[in-house]
């Protein structure tokens, strides 16, 4: 039996700043995982990855990351993605810092 | 201190200008990322988890106050106000923005620094004993040779696209403080019939296949050093496996072909190359040596130092733990700990960098060093100045007396920054250091080197820690594997795997059990952890790590 598809988001790093970004439904890159487009099947995931990869003037290192859909938006399934959406644990830097300044 | 020649300055300026246009062309789309990536890596620019990272070389770990102050300026102006000193005597900035990188490199160029060959398949920053030029047990300052090697290897036309990265380390003392046995080439200075030369060690390395280097040549005189090194690198350049990057390092080449065959090939190549150097390198070496002349040591009374040492307990502890014998009796080598329990190993704030720059200029003949153990060194401090140095360090939170102790931990950036990581290493280091700090036990425990890596690449030297910790990803959970009995010195050894790994919550108690076992097993305080381990072996430590009761089901099988 084929394994059930795990939901995905397209993620990358911003070309200029390096900050973690996610692809939205409207083909923009957001800094917030909660605003990312959740991809629910293999074919869509592939197509959206290809679309995102073309945005070479904005991003680098594009790939698909596993997520779980939740009320508040997609949640990471792996701790690596948890760090990417939050920032390092030794300093209050990265996204967590920016979130506070919003 | 070695000063750049006009050639060095022009070369760095030119490279920076070139890279500036490459960045512009990447930003405007004329270069794809596939085209740009090798170019940025050649200039030390990586992409990590949250941002870019710029790795700046500190050749053989030496820098002066002005350079340190410039690093502080860069940290504040273009980064987040701190820098991370690494096991390869580099400094890494964790938050640079791509459009700023060319300005950062120019600012480095202003103080004779750069990021060239800090990445990519080239000969990397040449490292050396951090006590070079100062250690009481040293035969000769190895840094002049390190600088010669740096000049030879920088932009070497034949060695820009090697099978893999290539790392060289030098040590001028019988006591190996440069980990020469875990480098692609390690050079240990030895004396033969009154003549100083090098024992050449090849094929050491850590990473997924750790190897202790093997002696390829027992003695090479300085006059033949460069042609011999060139022979080694060019033999490997042809033989090294380019088909598989996990098998490309010279350690694998030596392992697959055997040291005897490699030696024969190198000697044959050396015979061809030897005469092509025509003594130019030796003239250069003589010139370079003048840049490493010892400072004008002061003569001053030591009475005040003796009194202060006798009467102030905190000062005495710090002197006993953080200073080492200098070749001039009236001087000491000071280690500044960047391992205050709870802080990130190897990190210094811009403010701390400035304090260290000031102290170095005022009391240290304007010399500072970065150690591979991620601390900073003042190689030349007159003992009469130690009191003032200690006080100034205290004011900046830099006076922790823990060099060589359990909280003096090497830790790589791990999953907090590194894109290759499988687990975090920094928080583990913080937790262990805090645990033993609260117990106030570390002076009693004595010398114990804990080294932590966040993945199999082993940037945190875990294989050669007395206690090594390797962070892995076990089914989506951070898991920490322990190795015991590793050694980074002249008696180098790869640690033994203790058994199944521990979760992040279990690791501090596990280390505590190991230490408790050691305290019970040691003959007395003079027997350090590593000696006890060598005497009794793995078994009793294994029992301590995995007592039958806690065993069942808790530690998941590795
Ligand atoms: C972006 C961050 C980093 C990346 C991508 C990285 C990558 C790697 C890789 C892939 C290896 C294995 C090489 C091999 O066996 O062929 C390695 C080894 C090593 N790295 Fe790093 N590293 C990073 C940061 C660091 C840091 C921060 C340090 C110093 C604290 C460091 C020092 C070393 C050392 C000492 C080794 C093992 C020695 C050897 O080359 O065999 N690296 N690194
Ligand atoms: S050991 Fe792994 S996690 Fe640590 S810095 Fe090296 S590559 Fe990154």
XYZ file of C-alpha atoms and ligand atoms in Angstrom:
711
model
C 0.000 0.000 0.000
C 1.256 3.453 -0.847
C 2.109 5.500 2.187
C -0.325 8.333 2.865
C 0.926 11.666 1.600
C 2.285 13.981 4.284
C 1.301 17.623 3.787
C 4.050 19.907 2.574
C 5.019 23.539 2.273
C 7.547 25.035 -0.130
C 10.303 26.691 1.866
C 13.586 28.453 1.078
C 15.865 31.221 2.304
C 15.616 34.825 1.215
C 18.384 35.576 -1.271
C 19.445 38.878 0.289
C 18.930 38.268 4.002
C 19.014 34.505 4.253
C 15.871 34.535 6.392
C 13.559 31.496 6.128
C 10.609 32.029 3.778
C 7.578 30.019 2.641
C 5.605 30.073 -0.592
C 2.033 31.374 -0.377
C -0.956 30.575 -2.565
C -0.516 33.919 -4.309
C 3.073 33.145 -5.314
C 4.573 35.424 -2.720
C 7.192 34.498 -0.151
C 6.162 34.990 3.442
C 8.368 34.975 6.552
C 5.628 33.218 8.533
C 4.921 29.527 8.295
C 1.307 30.219 9.310
C 0.779 31.995 5.982
C 2.272 29.253 3.814
C 0.268 27.345 1.254
C -0.277 23.756 2.408
C 0.177 21.194 -0.360
C -1.919 18.109 0.061
C -0.867 15.773 -2.712
C 2.260 14.720 -4.528
C 1.472 16.287 -7.883
C 0.598 19.701 -6.431
C 3.659 19.615 -4.225
C 5.894 18.930 -7.231
C 4.293 21.642 -9.299
C 4.522 24.243 -6.540
C 8.134 23.314 -5.830
C 8.926 23.847 -9.488
C 7.108 27.183 -9.456
C 8.958 28.328 -6.337
C 12.326 27.183 -7.665
C 11.965 29.562 -10.583
C 12.037 32.576 -8.303
C 15.816 32.787 -8.398
C 16.028 36.522 -7.841
C 14.316 36.257 -4.488
C 15.284 32.988 -2.870
C 17.825 30.191 -2.558
C 17.820 26.646 -1.289
C 14.203 25.811 -2.070
C 12.736 22.477 -0.906
C 9.577 20.808 0.413
C 9.138 20.503 4.173
C 6.663 18.221 5.948
C 3.915 19.901 7.948
C 0.760 19.018 9.825
C -2.271 21.161 9.154
C -3.724 22.810 12.263
C -6.326 25.461 13.096
C -3.690 28.202 13.209
C -2.004 27.076 10.022
C 0.655 24.489 9.207
C 2.863 23.177 11.999
C 6.331 21.683 11.443
C 6.685 17.944 11.871
C 10.423 17.910 12.407
C 12.440 19.849 14.982
C 14.708 21.246 12.268
C 11.742 23.065 10.755
C 10.697 24.183 14.222
C 14.098 25.915 14.601
C 13.851 27.375 11.125
C 10.548 29.010 11.869
C 11.656 30.234 15.309
C 15.392 30.985 15.412
C 18.320 29.638 17.445
C 17.867 28.524 21.056
C 20.961 30.212 22.498
C 19.998 33.807 21.645
C 16.703 35.528 21.074
C 17.609 36.135 17.429
C 16.051 35.410 14.076
C 12.334 35.147 13.602
C 11.436 35.086 17.293
C 13.166 38.454 17.711
C 11.448 39.988 14.723
C 8.058 38.651 15.801
C 8.374 40.601 19.002
C 9.104 43.831 17.157
C 6.051 43.539 14.952
C 53.600 40.074 14.048
C 53.655 39.242 10.351
C 52.726 42.221 8.186
C 51.136 41.914 4.791
C 53.379 42.743 1.885
C 52.083 44.960 -0.905
C 51.449 41.766 -2.835
C 49.198 40.365 -0.100
C 47.272 43.639 0.174
C 46.763 43.961 -3.570
C 45.733 40.332 -3.862
C 43.074 40.621 -1.167
C 41.763 43.926 -2.594
C 41.525 42.410 -6.035
C 39.728 39.307 -4.796
C 37.248 41.445 -2.862
C 36.549 43.644 -5.871
C 35.978 40.535 -7.949
C 33.609 39.051 -5.393
C 31.745 42.372 -5.101
C 30.842 42.207 -8.777
C 29.965 38.534 -8.452
C 27.497 39.371 -5.666
C 26.020 42.142 -7.807
C 25.660 39.760 -10.714
C 23.945 37.199 -8.495
C 21.527 39.839 -7.207
C 20.662 41.053 -10.704
C 20.274 37.558 -12.072
C 23.314 37.400 -14.372
C 24.631 34.531 -12.265
C 22.525 31.560 -11.199
C 22.899 30.119 -7.715
C 24.641 27.100 -9.203
C 27.211 29.427 -10.719
C 27.457 31.655 -7.677
C 27.676 29.019 -4.953
C 31.262 27.888 -5.634
C 32.267 31.555 -5.858
C 30.732 32.483 -2.519
C 32.180 29.384 -0.872
C 35.638 30.332 -2.098
C 35.110 33.542 -0.176
C 33.913 31.886 3.009
C 30.207 32.593 2.581
C 27.850 29.757 3.528
C 24.089 29.528 3.816
C 23.006 28.245 7.210
C 19.557 27.665 8.690
C 18.445 31.215 9.425
C 20.913 33.310 7.487
C 24.222 33.411 5.661
C 27.398 32.764 7.598
C 30.740 34.361 6.859
C 33.833 32.467 7.954
C 36.891 34.650 8.374
C 40.370 33.165 8.587
C 42.637 33.987 11.481
C 45.820 32.449 10.087
C 47.511 30.236 12.714
C 45.184 31.905 15.193
C 47.235 35.122 15.520
C 45.733 38.561 15.577
C 46.444 41.957 17.096
C 44.309 44.452 18.966
C 43.451 46.465 15.886
C 42.219 43.379 14.086
C 40.150 42.274 17.063
C 38.611 45.731 17.270
C 37.713 45.545 13.592
C 35.989 42.194 14.182
C 33.985 43.922 16.933
C 33.056 46.719 14.541
C 31.925 44.223 11.898
C 29.895 42.296 14.498
C 28.059 45.467 15.465
C 27.657 47.093 12.106
C 26.697 44.122 9.951
C 25.882 41.298 12.328
C 24.174 40.890 15.699
C 26.946 42.155 17.946
C 28.948 38.981 18.443
C 31.194 36.472 16.724
C 31.812 32.742 17.091
C 35.409 31.497 17.361
C 35.834 28.001 15.949
C 38.014 24.912 16.333
C 39.853 25.860 13.152
C 40.959 29.240 14.472
C 38.423 31.074 12.368
C 35.710 33.474 13.401
C 32.204 33.034 12.058
C 29.569 35.720 11.744
C 26.121 34.177 11.820
C 23.913 36.922 10.383
C 25.504 38.804 7.475
C 23.286 39.924 4.606
C 24.405 39.130 1.084
C 24.483 42.745 -0.163
C 26.748 43.711 2.801
C 29.315 40.964 2.397
C 31.613 42.856 0.028
C 31.775 45.773 2.481
C 32.557 43.364 5.304
C 35.380 41.828 3.274
C 36.787 45.280 2.526
C 36.666 46.132 6.224
C 38.593 42.928 6.894
C 41.067 43.814 4.156
C 41.717 47.121 5.934
C 43.242 45.155 8.800
C 44.978 42.480 6.714
C 42.271 39.864 7.111
C 40.174 37.885 4.658
C 37.888 34.900 4.158
C 39.725 33.317 1.239
C 39.959 29.527 1.251
C 37.955 29.197 4.436
C 35.648 26.940 2.469
C 35.590 24.845 -0.664
C 37.932 22.122 -1.846
C 41.102 24.035 -1.234
C 43.883 24.160 1.325
C 42.146 25.776 4.270
C 43.293 28.164 6.933
C 46.594 26.827 8.288
C 46.323 26.317 12.020
C 49.033 26.229 14.668
C 49.627 25.791 18.368
C 47.907 28.736 20.070
C 50.880 29.037 22.442
C 53.296 29.381 19.496
C 56.170 31.747 20.147
C 55.498 31.707 23.873
C 55.361 28.133 25.201
C 58.117 27.090 27.586
C 58.448 23.697 25.893
C 58.705 24.997 22.327
C 61.638 24.252 19.996
C 60.895 27.152 17.670
C 57.913 29.327 16.741
C 56.051 27.286 14.089
C 54.141 30.289 12.753
C 56.822 31.410 10.308
C 56.443 28.018 8.618
C 52.667 28.298 8.863
C 52.836 31.671 7.099
C 55.118 30.198 4.438
C 52.550 27.431 3.895
C 49.747 29.998 3.803
C 51.500 31.961 1.074
C 52.303 28.825 -0.891
C 48.764 27.443 -0.636
C 46.796 30.651 -1.187
C 45.590 30.768 -4.759
C 47.950 27.907 -5.645
C 46.949 27.259 -9.277
C 47.157 23.480 -8.986
C 45.234 23.271 -5.727
C 42.024 25.264 -6.238
C 39.914 22.244 -7.159
C 41.155 19.469 -4.946
C 39.148 16.278 -4.437
C 38.012 17.733 -1.092
C 39.020 20.246 1.573
C 42.552 20.001 2.925
C 43.655 21.039 6.391
C 47.167 21.547 7.694
C 48.202 22.117 11.322
C 51.600 22.816 12.893
C 53.033 22.472 16.338
C 56.469 23.528 17.602
C 56.431 21.678 20.919
C 56.585 18.053 22.017
C 53.206 18.695 23.628
C 50.794 18.758 20.690
C 48.304 21.565 21.173
C 47.369 21.794 17.492
C 45.749 18.368 17.032
C 48.271 17.555 14.301
C 47.195 13.897 14.250
C 43.650 14.710 13.162
C 44.576 16.823 10.141
C 45.151 15.992 6.496
C 48.736 16.979 7.151
C 50.115 17.523 10.625
C 53.597 18.940 11.112
C 55.316 18.372 14.439
C 58.580 20.132 14.965
C 61.410 17.845 16.020
C 65.149 18.252 16.394
C 67.771 16.072 14.724
C 71.442 16.571 15.338
C 70.789 20.091 16.497
C 68.711 20.898 13.438
C 65.047 21.784 13.653
C 62.703 20.125 11.172
C 59.314 18.450 11.011
C 57.792 15.060 11.504
C 55.197 14.820 8.745
C 51.909 13.149 9.610
C 49.372 12.457 6.907
C 45.836 11.162 6.622
C 44.356 12.160 9.940
C 40.827 13.493 10.085
C 37.536 13.319 11.887
C 34.129 13.391 10.232
C 32.252 10.210 9.449
C 35.422 8.133 9.166
C 37.732 9.285 11.935
C 41.396 8.435 11.489
C 44.558 9.174 13.391
C 47.247 10.395 11.004
C 50.249 8.265 10.126
C 53.864 9.338 9.957
C 54.892 9.556 6.317
C 58.308 11.107 6.937
C 60.081 11.161 10.271
C 62.102 14.223 9.479
C 61.938 16.852 6.806
C 64.360 19.769 7.053
C 62.807 23.247 6.642
C 64.538 23.708 3.277
C 62.547 20.804 1.829
C 59.243 21.429 3.536
C 57.308 23.102 0.708
C 58.336 20.704 -2.064
C 57.481 17.809 0.234
C 54.042 19.243 1.008
C 53.469 19.942 -2.654
C 54.393 16.342 -3.416
C 51.834 15.042 -0.904
C 49.031 17.268 -2.117
C 49.700 16.568 -5.784
C 49.847 12.794 -5.270
C 46.491 12.976 -3.494
C 45.121 15.403 -6.094
C 45.516 12.671 -8.718
C 44.695 9.672 -6.565
C 41.930 11.079 -4.385
C 38.429 9.787 -5.057
C 36.422 12.444 -6.842
C 33.598 9.962 -7.438
C 32.443 9.926 -3.828
C 32.798 12.902 -1.534
C 32.706 10.687 1.530
C 35.800 8.926 0.266
C 37.643 11.919 -1.106
C 39.677 13.043 1.883
C 43.326 12.033 1.979
C 42.671 9.911 5.078
C 40.701 7.519 2.837
C 43.349 7.617 0.096
C 45.999 6.679 2.652
C 43.738 4.042 4.127
C 42.878 2.487 0.747
C 46.383 2.496 -0.731
C 48.365 2.057 2.472
C 50.884 4.480 3.884
C 53.843 2.677 2.289
C 52.541 3.066 -1.238
C 51.609 6.689 -0.624
C 55.057 7.318 0.836
C 56.740 5.833 -2.235
C 54.620 7.937 -4.594
C 55.252 11.074 -2.575
C 58.998 10.470 -2.463
C 59.075 9.982 -6.236
C 57.119 13.158 -6.827
C 59.247 14.976 -4.272
C 62.415 13.984 -6.138
C 60.993 15.687 -9.231
C 59.746 18.799 -7.479
C 62.549 19.464 -5.097
C 64.794 21.444 -7.399
C 62.018 23.517 -8.906
C 61.766 25.556 -5.714
C 65.334 26.901 -6.217
C 65.588 28.379 -2.761
C 63.058 31.163 -3.335
C 60.955 29.702 -0.559
C 63.936 29.800 1.785
C 64.608 33.471 1.085
C 60.937 34.119 1.711
C 61.057 32.140 4.940
C 63.947 34.247 6.231
C 61.958 37.365 5.458
C 58.838 35.978 7.125
C 60.782 34.984 10.222
C 61.599 38.611 10.967
C 57.851 39.187 11.297
C 57.709 36.616 14.081
C 60.557 37.955 16.177
C 59.689 37.743 19.870
C 58.479 40.977 21.475
C 60.852 43.068 23.583
C 60.249 41.370 26.915
C 60.175 43.645 29.948
C 62.113 43.176 33.178
C 60.158 44.252 36.208
C 59.882 43.215 39.844
C 57.457 40.400 40.659
C 56.889 41.210 44.316
C 53.423 42.690 43.883
C 52.340 39.665 41.837
C 53.595 37.251 44.483
C 51.729 39.139 47.187
C 48.490 39.322 45.245
C 48.780 35.637 44.346
C 49.346 34.730 47.981
C 46.500 36.782 49.371
C 43.672 36.627 46.819
C 42.010 33.257 46.393
C 39.974 34.110 43.270
C 43.040 35.498 41.542
C 45.106 32.476 42.553
C 42.513 30.038 41.186
C 42.430 31.924 37.923
C 46.236 32.031 37.636
C 46.509 28.332 38.477
C 43.847 27.317 35.976
C 44.108 29.844 33.150
C 47.824 30.523 32.771
C 50.569 28.350 31.341
C 54.372 28.496 31.606
C 56.029 30.998 29.292
C 59.527 30.554 27.967
C 60.415 33.736 29.837
C 60.058 32.989 33.562
C 58.747 36.444 34.365
C 55.919 36.013 31.857
C 52.793 33.892 31.646
C 50.537 32.721 28.851
C 46.979 33.720 29.695
C 43.953 31.827 28.403
C 40.781 33.873 28.342
C 37.866 31.498 28.741
C 34.975 31.957 26.317
C 33.177 29.218 28.247
C 31.397 30.959 31.068
C 28.858 28.324 32.164
C 25.534 29.022 30.495
C 27.079 30.994 27.631
C 27.654 29.768 24.073
C 31.116 28.169 23.799
C 33.383 30.268 21.599
C 31.161 33.331 21.384
C 32.407 36.804 22.252
C 30.369 39.996 22.147
C 31.690 43.060 20.365
C 32.183 44.696 23.753
C 34.219 41.726 24.992
C 36.300 41.759 21.819
C 37.140 45.395 22.460
C 38.102 44.707 26.058
C 40.375 41.884 24.902
C 41.879 44.126 22.219
C 42.615 46.791 24.842
C 44.143 44.311 27.277
C 46.227 42.776 24.505
C 47.565 46.159 23.455
C 48.183 47.381 26.953
C 49.550 44.271 28.681
C 50.180 41.678 25.996
C 52.622 43.196 23.467
C 49.634 43.592 21.163
C 49.257 39.886 20.500
C 46.165 37.716 20.776
C 45.491 34.156 19.699
C 42.458 32.058 19.009
C 42.758 28.511 20.307
C 41.221 25.488 18.622
C 39.512 24.960 21.952
C 37.505 28.107 21.229
C 39.207 30.323 23.790
C 41.372 33.395 23.352
C 44.967 33.620 24.399
C 47.231 36.457 25.504
C 50.558 34.800 24.744
C 52.842 37.290 26.443
C 51.779 38.820 29.754
C 54.351 39.929 32.305
C 53.407 38.424 35.660
C 53.356 41.856 37.259
C 50.461 42.715 34.923
C 48.397 39.620 35.666
C 46.480 41.356 38.460
C 45.397 44.182 36.178
C 44.566 41.770 33.355
C 42.444 39.647 35.669
C 40.581 42.686 36.939
C 39.866 43.961 33.437
C 38.643 40.510 32.374
C 36.389 40.277 35.422
C 34.755 43.523 34.403
C 33.850 42.024 31.023
C 32.638 38.631 32.251
C 35.759 36.968 30.872
C 37.505 35.763 34.023
C 36.016 32.270 34.329
C 38.730 29.985 35.723
C 37.929 26.766 33.886
C 40.575 26.118 31.222
C 40.892 22.369 30.616
C 38.047 21.606 33.032
C 34.689 20.017 32.361
C 32.913 23.296 31.534
C 35.608 24.279 28.989
C 33.608 22.489 26.296
C 34.127 22.577 22.544
C 30.779 22.751 20.778
C 30.026 23.271 17.101
C 27.055 25.504 16.128
C 24.824 22.455 15.697
C 21.169 22.679 14.783
C 20.887 26.181 16.207
C 22.666 27.463 13.085
C 24.110 24.768 10.871
C 22.176 23.506 7.864
C 23.888 20.106 8.045
C 23.154 19.456 11.700
C 21.185 16.481 12.962
C 20.820 17.848 16.511
C 21.701 20.859 18.643
C 25.027 21.021 20.443
C 25.086 24.463 22.102
C 22.289 23.845 24.652
C 23.877 20.525 25.639
C 27.175 22.305 26.308
C 25.359 24.991 28.294
C 23.507 22.430 30.413
C 26.598 20.367 31.213
C 28.636 23.441 32.121
C 25.886 24.828 34.345
C 25.331 21.483 36.051
C 28.945 21.148 37.193
C 29.234 24.846 37.958
C 26.360 24.618 40.429
C 28.021 21.619 42.087
C 31.296 23.592 42.311
C 32.935 20.271 41.534
C 35.000 20.925 38.460
C 38.276 21.819 40.122
C 38.101 18.580 42.055
C 37.241 16.652 38.884
C 40.314 18.118 37.190
C 41.286 17.910 33.534
C 38.389 16.630 31.471
C 37.720 17.572 27.881
C 34.164 17.370 26.659
C 33.621 17.943 22.935
C 30.279 18.084 21.195
C 29.293 17.908 17.511
C 25.822 18.355 16.088
C 26.366 15.802 13.328
C 28.731 13.185 12.008
C 30.953 15.820 10.357
C 32.597 16.241 13.743
C 33.369 19.960 13.623
C 33.170 19.864 17.426
C 35.956 17.216 17.601
C 33.809 14.760 19.567
C 35.918 11.754 18.544
C 38.945 13.184 20.322
C 37.212 14.411 23.468
C 37.880 12.534 26.699
C 34.112 12.525 26.657
C 32.716 13.025 23.167
C 29.093 13.748 22.423
C 27.564 13.356 18.986
C 24.084 14.702 18.334
C 21.948 12.578 16.025
C 18.399 12.510 14.766
C 16.715 9.303 15.862
C 13.241 9.133 14.333
C 12.702 12.852 14.628
C 14.107 13.237 18.147
C 17.507 14.594 19.173
C 19.663 11.783 20.462
C 23.182 11.995 21.886
C 25.793 9.315 21.520
C 28.739 9.209 23.904
C 32.328 8.254 23.076
C 35.000 7.842 25.722
C 38.763 7.995 25.842
C 39.431 10.207 22.856
C 42.596 12.298 22.954
C 43.635 15.313 20.863
C 47.295 15.507 21.877
C 50.522 13.736 20.880
C 48.999 10.559 22.288
C 45.985 11.023 19.997
C 43.199 8.469 20.040
C 39.693 8.115 18.695
C 37.185 7.584 21.474
C 35.270 4.333 21.944
C 31.518 4.303 21.481
C 29.912 3.725 24.835
C 26.583 2.324 23.649
C 23.064 3.511 22.887
C 22.448 7.256 22.831
C 20.585 9.473 25.254
C 17.843 12.025 24.791
C 18.518 15.705 25.453
C 16.978 15.247 28.920
C 19.041 12.190 29.740
C 22.419 13.471 28.647
C 23.377 15.607 31.661
C 22.529 12.843 34.160
C 24.503 10.431 31.960
C 27.579 12.682 32.042
C 27.114 13.062 35.789
C 27.152 9.279 36.204
C 30.352 9.052 34.179
C 32.040 11.681 36.306
C 30.894 10.071 39.540
C 32.271 6.751 38.311
C 35.574 8.399 37.484
C 35.835 9.995 40.930
C 35.352 6.562 42.494
C 37.739 4.819 40.121
C 40.678 7.200 40.121
C 43.670 6.305 42.267
C 43.848 9.872 43.536
C 43.470 13.437 42.325
C 46.617 13.230 40.248
C 45.072 10.635 37.944
C 43.066 12.545 35.328
C 39.946 11.125 33.686
C 41.784 10.002 30.570
C 44.464 8.189 32.568
C 41.844 6.410 34.631
C 40.015 5.455 31.449
C 43.201 4.075 29.955
C 43.895 2.094 33.110
C 40.435 0.590 33.681
C 38.948 0.583 30.180
C 35.402 1.083 28.987
C 33.615 -1.547 31.101
C 33.174 0.244 34.457
C 32.104 3.432 32.678
C 29.619 1.484 30.643
C 28.137 0.052 33.818
C 27.810 3.579 35.170
C 26.188 4.830 31.991
C 23.713 1.976 31.676
C 22.851 0.670 35.117
C 20.479 -2.285 34.743
C 17.549 -0.487 36.363
C 17.525 2.579 34.144
C 18.403 0.485 31.140
C 15.134 -1.148 30.263
C 13.454 0.696 27.504
C 14.866 4.116 28.370
C 17.942 4.487 26.260
C 16.720 3.756 22.788
C 18.882 1.436 20.786
C 21.345 3.216 18.508
C 28.117 26.190 8.169
C 28.780 25.539 9.092
C 29.639 24.349 8.790
C 29.584 23.444 7.770
C 28.638 23.437 6.595
C 30.620 22.481 8.010
C 30.850 21.377 7.210
C 31.733 20.374 7.520
C 31.811 19.107 6.850
C 30.933 18.676 5.687
C 32.806 18.391 7.449
C 33.248 16.980 7.127
C 34.295 17.022 6.130
C 34.776 15.689 5.658
O 34.956 14.769 6.470
O 35.032 15.584 4.453
C 33.363 19.218 8.472
C 34.442 18.871 9.277
C 35.008 19.738 10.183
N 34.677 21.052 10.409
Fe 32.977 21.935 9.775
N 31.299 22.836 9.121
C 30.735 23.962 9.631
C 31.111 24.636 10.747
C 32.285 24.376 11.423
C 32.657 25.028 12.620
C 31.854 26.110 13.329
C 33.856 24.510 12.980
C 34.633 24.820 14.205
C 33.996 24.910 15.400
C 34.231 23.535 11.988
C 35.389 22.768 12.001
C 35.474 21.534 11.404
C 36.385 20.502 11.829
C 37.447 20.649 12.906
C 36.080 19.370 11.085
C 36.650 17.976 11.251
C 38.013 17.806 10.841
C 38.132 17.253 9.468
O 38.122 18.039 8.541
O 38.255 16.014 9.295
N 33.253 23.478 11.057
N 32.714 20.420 8.495
S 29.474 19.006 13.147
Fe 27.730 19.046 11.810
S 26.289 20.325 12.944
Fe 28.273 20.768 13.769
S 28.969 22.510 12.563
Fe 29.779 20.654 11.624
S 28.392 20.218 10.006
Fe 27.333 21.589 11.422
